[in-house]
Structures are given as C-alpha cells and as structure tokens.
Coordinates of N, CA and C in Angstrom, one line a residue:
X2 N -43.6 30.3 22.2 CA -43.5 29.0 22.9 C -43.0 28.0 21.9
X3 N -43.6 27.9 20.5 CA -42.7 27.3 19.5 C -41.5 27.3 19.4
X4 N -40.7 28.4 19.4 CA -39.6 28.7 19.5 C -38.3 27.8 20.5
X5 N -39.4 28.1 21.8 CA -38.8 27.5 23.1 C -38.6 25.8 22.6
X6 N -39.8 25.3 21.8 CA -40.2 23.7 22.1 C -38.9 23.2 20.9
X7 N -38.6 24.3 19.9 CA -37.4 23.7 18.5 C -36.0 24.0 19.5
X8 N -36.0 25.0 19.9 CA -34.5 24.9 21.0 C -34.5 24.1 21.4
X9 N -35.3 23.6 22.5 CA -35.0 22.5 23.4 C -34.8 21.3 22.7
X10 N -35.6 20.9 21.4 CA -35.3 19.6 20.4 C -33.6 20.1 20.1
X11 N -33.2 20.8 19.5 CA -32.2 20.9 18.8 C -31.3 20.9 20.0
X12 N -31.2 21.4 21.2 CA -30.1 21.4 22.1 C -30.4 19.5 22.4
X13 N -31.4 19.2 22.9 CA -31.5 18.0 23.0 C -30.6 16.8 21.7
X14 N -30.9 17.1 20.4 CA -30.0 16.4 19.4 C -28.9 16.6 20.0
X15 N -28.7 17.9 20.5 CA -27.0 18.0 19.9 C -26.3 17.8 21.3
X16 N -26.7 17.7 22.3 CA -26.1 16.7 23.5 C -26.2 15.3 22.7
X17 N -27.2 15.0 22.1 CA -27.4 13.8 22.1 C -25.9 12.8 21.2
X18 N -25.7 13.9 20.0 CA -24.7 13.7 19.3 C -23.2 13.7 20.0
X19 N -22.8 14.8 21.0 CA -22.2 14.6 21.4 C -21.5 13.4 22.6
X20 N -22.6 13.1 23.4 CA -22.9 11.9 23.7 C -22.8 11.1 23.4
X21 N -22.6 10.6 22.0 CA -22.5 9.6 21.2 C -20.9 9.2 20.4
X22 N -20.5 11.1 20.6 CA -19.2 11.1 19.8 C -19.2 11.3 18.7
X23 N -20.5 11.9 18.5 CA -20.4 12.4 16.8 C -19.9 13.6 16.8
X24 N -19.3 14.1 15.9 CA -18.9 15.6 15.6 C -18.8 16.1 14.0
X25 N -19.0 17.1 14.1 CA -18.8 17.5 12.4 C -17.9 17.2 12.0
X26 N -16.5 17.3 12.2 CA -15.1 16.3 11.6 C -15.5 15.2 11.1
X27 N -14.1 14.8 10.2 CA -14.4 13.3 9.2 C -13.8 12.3 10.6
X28 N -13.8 12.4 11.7 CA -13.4 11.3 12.4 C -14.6 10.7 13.0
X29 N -14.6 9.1 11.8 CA -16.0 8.6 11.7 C -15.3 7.5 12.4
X30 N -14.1 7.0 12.9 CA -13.4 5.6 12.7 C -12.9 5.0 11.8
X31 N -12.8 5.7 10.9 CA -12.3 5.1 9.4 C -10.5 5.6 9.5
X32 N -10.2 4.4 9.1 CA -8.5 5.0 9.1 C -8.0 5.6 7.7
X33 N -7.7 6.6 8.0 CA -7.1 6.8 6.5 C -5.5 7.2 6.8
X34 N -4.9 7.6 5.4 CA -3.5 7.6 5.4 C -3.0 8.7 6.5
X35 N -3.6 9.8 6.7 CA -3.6 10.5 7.0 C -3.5 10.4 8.9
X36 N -4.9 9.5 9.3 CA -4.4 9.5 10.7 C -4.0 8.2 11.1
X37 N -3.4 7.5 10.1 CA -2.4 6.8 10.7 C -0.9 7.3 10.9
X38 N -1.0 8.4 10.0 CA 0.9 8.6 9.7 C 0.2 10.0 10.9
X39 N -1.0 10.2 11.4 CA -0.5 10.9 12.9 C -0.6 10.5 13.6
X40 N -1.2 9.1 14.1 CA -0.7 8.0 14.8 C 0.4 7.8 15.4
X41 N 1.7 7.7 14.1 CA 2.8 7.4 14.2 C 3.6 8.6 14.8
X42 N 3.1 9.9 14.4 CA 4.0 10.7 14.5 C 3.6 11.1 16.5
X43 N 2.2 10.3 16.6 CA 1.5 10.1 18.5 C 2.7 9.6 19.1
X44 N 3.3 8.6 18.0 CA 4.1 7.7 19.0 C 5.4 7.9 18.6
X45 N 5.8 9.2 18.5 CA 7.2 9.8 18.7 C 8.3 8.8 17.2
X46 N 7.5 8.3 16.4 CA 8.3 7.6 15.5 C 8.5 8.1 14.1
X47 N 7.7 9.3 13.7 CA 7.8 10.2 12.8 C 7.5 11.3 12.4
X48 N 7.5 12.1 11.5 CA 7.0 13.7 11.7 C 7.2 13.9 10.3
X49 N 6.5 14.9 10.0 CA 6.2 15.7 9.0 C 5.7 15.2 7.7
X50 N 4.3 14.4 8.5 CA 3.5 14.1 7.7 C 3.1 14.6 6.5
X51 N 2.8 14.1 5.4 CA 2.9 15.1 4.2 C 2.3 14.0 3.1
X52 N 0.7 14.7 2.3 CA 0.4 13.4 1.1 C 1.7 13.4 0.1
X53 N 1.5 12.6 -0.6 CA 2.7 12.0 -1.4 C 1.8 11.3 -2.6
X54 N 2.7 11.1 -3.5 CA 2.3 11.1 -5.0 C 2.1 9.6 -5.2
X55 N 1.0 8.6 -5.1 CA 1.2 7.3 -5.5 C 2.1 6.9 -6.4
X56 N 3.6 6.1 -6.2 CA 4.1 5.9 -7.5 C 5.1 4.7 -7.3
X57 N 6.2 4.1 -8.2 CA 6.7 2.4 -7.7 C 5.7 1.8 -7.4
X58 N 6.4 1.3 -6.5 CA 5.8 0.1 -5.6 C 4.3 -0.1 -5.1
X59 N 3.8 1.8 -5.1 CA 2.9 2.2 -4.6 C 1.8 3.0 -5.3
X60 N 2.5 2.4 -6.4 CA 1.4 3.0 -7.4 C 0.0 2.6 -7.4
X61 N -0.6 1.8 -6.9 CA -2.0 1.2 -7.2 C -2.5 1.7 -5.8
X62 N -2.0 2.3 -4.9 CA -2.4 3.3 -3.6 C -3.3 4.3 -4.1
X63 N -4.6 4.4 -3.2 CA -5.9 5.4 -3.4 C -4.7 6.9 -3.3
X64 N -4.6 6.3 -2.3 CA -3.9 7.8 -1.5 C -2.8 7.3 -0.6
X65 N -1.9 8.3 -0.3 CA -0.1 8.0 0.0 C 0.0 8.6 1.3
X66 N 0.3 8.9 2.2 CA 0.9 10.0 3.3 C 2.6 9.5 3.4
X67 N 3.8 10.4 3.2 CA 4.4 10.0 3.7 C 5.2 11.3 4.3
X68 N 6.1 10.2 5.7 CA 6.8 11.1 6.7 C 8.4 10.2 6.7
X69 N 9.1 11.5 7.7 CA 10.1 11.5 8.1 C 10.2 10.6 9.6
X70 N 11.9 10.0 9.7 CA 12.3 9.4 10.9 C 13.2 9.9 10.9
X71 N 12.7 10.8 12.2 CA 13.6 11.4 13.1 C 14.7 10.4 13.8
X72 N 14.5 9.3 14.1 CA 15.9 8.2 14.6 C 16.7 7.6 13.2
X73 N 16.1 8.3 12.2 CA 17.1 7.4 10.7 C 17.3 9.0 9.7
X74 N 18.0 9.9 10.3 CA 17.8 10.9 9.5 C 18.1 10.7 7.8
X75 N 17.1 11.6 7.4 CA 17.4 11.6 6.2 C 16.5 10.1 5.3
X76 N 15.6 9.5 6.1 CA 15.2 8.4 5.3 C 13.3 8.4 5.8
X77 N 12.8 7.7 5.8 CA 10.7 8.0 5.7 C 10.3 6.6 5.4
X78 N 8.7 6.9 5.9 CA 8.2 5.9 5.7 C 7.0 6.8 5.4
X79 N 6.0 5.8 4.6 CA 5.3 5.6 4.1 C 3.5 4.9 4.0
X80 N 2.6 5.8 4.4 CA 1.8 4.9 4.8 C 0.7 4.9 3.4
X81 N -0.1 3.9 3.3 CA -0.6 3.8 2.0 C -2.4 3.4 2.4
X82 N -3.4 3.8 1.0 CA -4.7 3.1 1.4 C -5.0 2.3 0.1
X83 N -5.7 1.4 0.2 CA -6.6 1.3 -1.2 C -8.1 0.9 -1.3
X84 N -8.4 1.0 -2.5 CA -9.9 0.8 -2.6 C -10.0 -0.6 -2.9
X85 N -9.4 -1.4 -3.3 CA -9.1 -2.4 -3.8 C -8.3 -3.4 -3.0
X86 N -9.4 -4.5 -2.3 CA -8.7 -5.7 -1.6 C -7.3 -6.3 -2.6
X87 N -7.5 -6.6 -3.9 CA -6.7 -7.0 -4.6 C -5.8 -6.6 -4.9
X88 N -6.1 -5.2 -5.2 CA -4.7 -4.8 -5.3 C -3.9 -4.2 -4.3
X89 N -4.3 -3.6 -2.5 CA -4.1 -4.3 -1.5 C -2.6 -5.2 -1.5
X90 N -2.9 -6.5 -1.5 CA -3.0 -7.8 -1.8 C -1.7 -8.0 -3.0
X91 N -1.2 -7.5 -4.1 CA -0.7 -7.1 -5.4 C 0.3 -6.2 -4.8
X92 N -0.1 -5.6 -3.5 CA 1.3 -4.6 -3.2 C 2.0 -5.0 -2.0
X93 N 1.1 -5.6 -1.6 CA 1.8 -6.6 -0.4 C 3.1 -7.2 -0.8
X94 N 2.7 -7.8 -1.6 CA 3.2 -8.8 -2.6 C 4.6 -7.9 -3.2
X95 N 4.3 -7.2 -3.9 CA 5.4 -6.5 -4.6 C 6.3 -6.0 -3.5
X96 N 6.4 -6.1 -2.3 CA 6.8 -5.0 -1.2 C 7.9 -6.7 -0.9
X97 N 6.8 -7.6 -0.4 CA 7.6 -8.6 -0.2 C 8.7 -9.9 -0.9
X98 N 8.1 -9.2 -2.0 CA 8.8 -9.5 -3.4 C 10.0 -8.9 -3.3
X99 N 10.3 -8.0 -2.9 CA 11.8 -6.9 -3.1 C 12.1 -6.1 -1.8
X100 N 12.4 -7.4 -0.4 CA 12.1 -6.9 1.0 C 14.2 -6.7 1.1
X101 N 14.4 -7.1 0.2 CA 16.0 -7.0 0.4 C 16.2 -5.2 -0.1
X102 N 15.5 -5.0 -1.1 CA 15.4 -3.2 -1.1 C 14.4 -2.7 0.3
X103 N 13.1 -3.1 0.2 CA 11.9 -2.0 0.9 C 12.3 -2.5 2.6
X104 N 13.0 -3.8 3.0 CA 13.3 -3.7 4.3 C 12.5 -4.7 4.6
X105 N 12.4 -5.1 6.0 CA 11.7 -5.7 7.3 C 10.3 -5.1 7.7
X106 N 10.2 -3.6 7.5 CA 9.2 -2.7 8.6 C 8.4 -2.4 7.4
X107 N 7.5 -3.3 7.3 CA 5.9 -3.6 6.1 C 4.7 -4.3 6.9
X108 N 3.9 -3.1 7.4 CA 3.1 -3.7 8.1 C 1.9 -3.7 8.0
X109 N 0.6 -4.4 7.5 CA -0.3 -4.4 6.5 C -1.7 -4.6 7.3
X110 N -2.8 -3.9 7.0 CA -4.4 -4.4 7.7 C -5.0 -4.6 6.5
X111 N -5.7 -5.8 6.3 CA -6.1 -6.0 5.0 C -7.9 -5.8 5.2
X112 N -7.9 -5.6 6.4 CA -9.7 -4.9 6.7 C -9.7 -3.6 6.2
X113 N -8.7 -3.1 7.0 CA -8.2 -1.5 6.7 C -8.0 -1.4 5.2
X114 N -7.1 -1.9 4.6 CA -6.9 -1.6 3.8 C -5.2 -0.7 4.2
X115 N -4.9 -1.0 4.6 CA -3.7 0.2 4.9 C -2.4 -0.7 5.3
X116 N -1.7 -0.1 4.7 CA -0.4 -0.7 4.5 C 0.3 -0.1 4.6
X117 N 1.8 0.0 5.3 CA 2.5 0.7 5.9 C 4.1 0.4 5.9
X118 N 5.0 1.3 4.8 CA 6.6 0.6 5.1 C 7.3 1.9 5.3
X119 N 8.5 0.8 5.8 CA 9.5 2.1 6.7 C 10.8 1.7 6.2
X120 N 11.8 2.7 6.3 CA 13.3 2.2 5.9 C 13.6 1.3 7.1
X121 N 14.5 0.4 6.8 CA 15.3 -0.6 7.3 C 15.6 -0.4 8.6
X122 N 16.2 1.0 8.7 CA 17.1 1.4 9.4 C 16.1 1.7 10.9
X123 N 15.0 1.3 10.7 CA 14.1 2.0 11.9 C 14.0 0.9 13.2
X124 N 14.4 1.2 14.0 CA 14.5 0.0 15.3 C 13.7 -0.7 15.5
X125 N 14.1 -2.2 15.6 CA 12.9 -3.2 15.9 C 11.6 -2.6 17.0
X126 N 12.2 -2.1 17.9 CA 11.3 -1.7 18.7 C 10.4 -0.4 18.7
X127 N 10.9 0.4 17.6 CA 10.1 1.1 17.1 C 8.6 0.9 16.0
X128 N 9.6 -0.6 15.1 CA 8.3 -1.2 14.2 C 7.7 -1.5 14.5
X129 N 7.5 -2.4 15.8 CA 7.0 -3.3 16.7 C 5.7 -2.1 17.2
X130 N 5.9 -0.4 17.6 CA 5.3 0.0 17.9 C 4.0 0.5 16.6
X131 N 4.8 0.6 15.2 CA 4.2 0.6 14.3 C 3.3 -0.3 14.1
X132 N 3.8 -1.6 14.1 CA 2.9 -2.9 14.0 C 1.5 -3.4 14.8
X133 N 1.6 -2.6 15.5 CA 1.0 -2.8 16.6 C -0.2 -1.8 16.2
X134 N 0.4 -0.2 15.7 CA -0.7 0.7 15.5 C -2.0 0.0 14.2
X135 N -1.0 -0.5 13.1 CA -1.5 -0.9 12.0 C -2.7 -2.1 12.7
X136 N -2.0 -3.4 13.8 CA -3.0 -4.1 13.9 C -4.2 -3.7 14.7
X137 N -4.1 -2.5 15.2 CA -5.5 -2.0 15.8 C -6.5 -1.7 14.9
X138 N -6.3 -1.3 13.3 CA -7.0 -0.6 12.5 C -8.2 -2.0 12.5

C-alpha cells in the first residue's frame, strides 16, 4: 500500500511539472547564444549554427554562436552573451564605433545581455525580423 501511496505522489509531481512546463532540459527561459542563433535559423534567416571562439570585437563575449546567411552567401552573423552589463555596453560601443566595417544589422538586449550582428549585406527586412527576435528576449 506504501508503494501504491509514493506512485501516486511521484506521478502526481510529475503531471504537476509538466503542467507547469518544467522539463529536464536547460529550457528555463533564459536566452543563450545558442537559442537565439536557433531562433534565427526558426525564421529562415540563417543556418549552421556553430559556437565560435570569442575574439575582435567580440572578445569580452561569455560565449559566441555563430552562423551562416543563406541570402548573402559566403558571409554570417554572429550572436553573442555576457556576464557583464558593462562590458555588454563596451561592445555595443565598439560595434558602433566601427558600423562602417560591422554594418547596420547590430541588434542588442541589454536585459538579456545578448547582442547580435550580421553582415551588411543581409535585407532590411530580414534584420527587422532579427530585431524583433532580440527585442523579445
């Protein structure tokens, strides 16, 4: 009968969890580099997501993801995280400091922490869909 009374607690938790949307995966709500640049690649704007080595521009980045654009062959973007509001903030800066190299398509959540640039070459109306992903975070 003990037996019976721990099943039914533990089936009971674990509706309960599910119910709630918890699951053993890291998808807590937390954005990381990772499911933003699959975000992006949700919305048909890039692919072959891949971590990447913090370095330039992006050197003070916890962690890097970057991918390919399929409508700009041969060129990528870049999605970035940090631990650090400031330095955050310090790369924003550097990106916008040198927008005649890194382009137009820099698009930043400073809650998140995540910051996001893309080659030039990538259509207004494609960044616009980027921009948009980033302002959800």
């Amino acid at each position: 009968m003990n037996s019976l009374k721990i099943f039914a607690s533990v089936s009971a938790t674990a509706a309960l969890l599910l119910a709630a949307g918890c699951s053993s995966d890291s998808s807590d709500g937390v954005a990381t580099p990772e499911s933003v640049c699959a975000q992006i690649e949700d919305a048909g704007i890039g692919e072959n997501c891949a971590p990447g080595d913090p370095g330039g521009l992006a050197v003070a980045a916890t962690e890097k993801y970057d991918f390919d654009l399929p409508s700009v062959p041969g060129e990528r973007g870049t999605v970035m995280i940090f631990d650090d509001a400031d330095q955050y903030r310090k790369t924003v800066k550097s990106y916008a400091d040198a927008a005649i190299l890194a382009g137009p398509h820099r698009y930043g959540s400073e809650d998140a922490l995540i910051f996001v640039q893309i080659n030039e070459g990538l259509s207004s109306s494609d960044g616009q869909k980027v921009k948009d992903i980033v302002d959800s975070l």
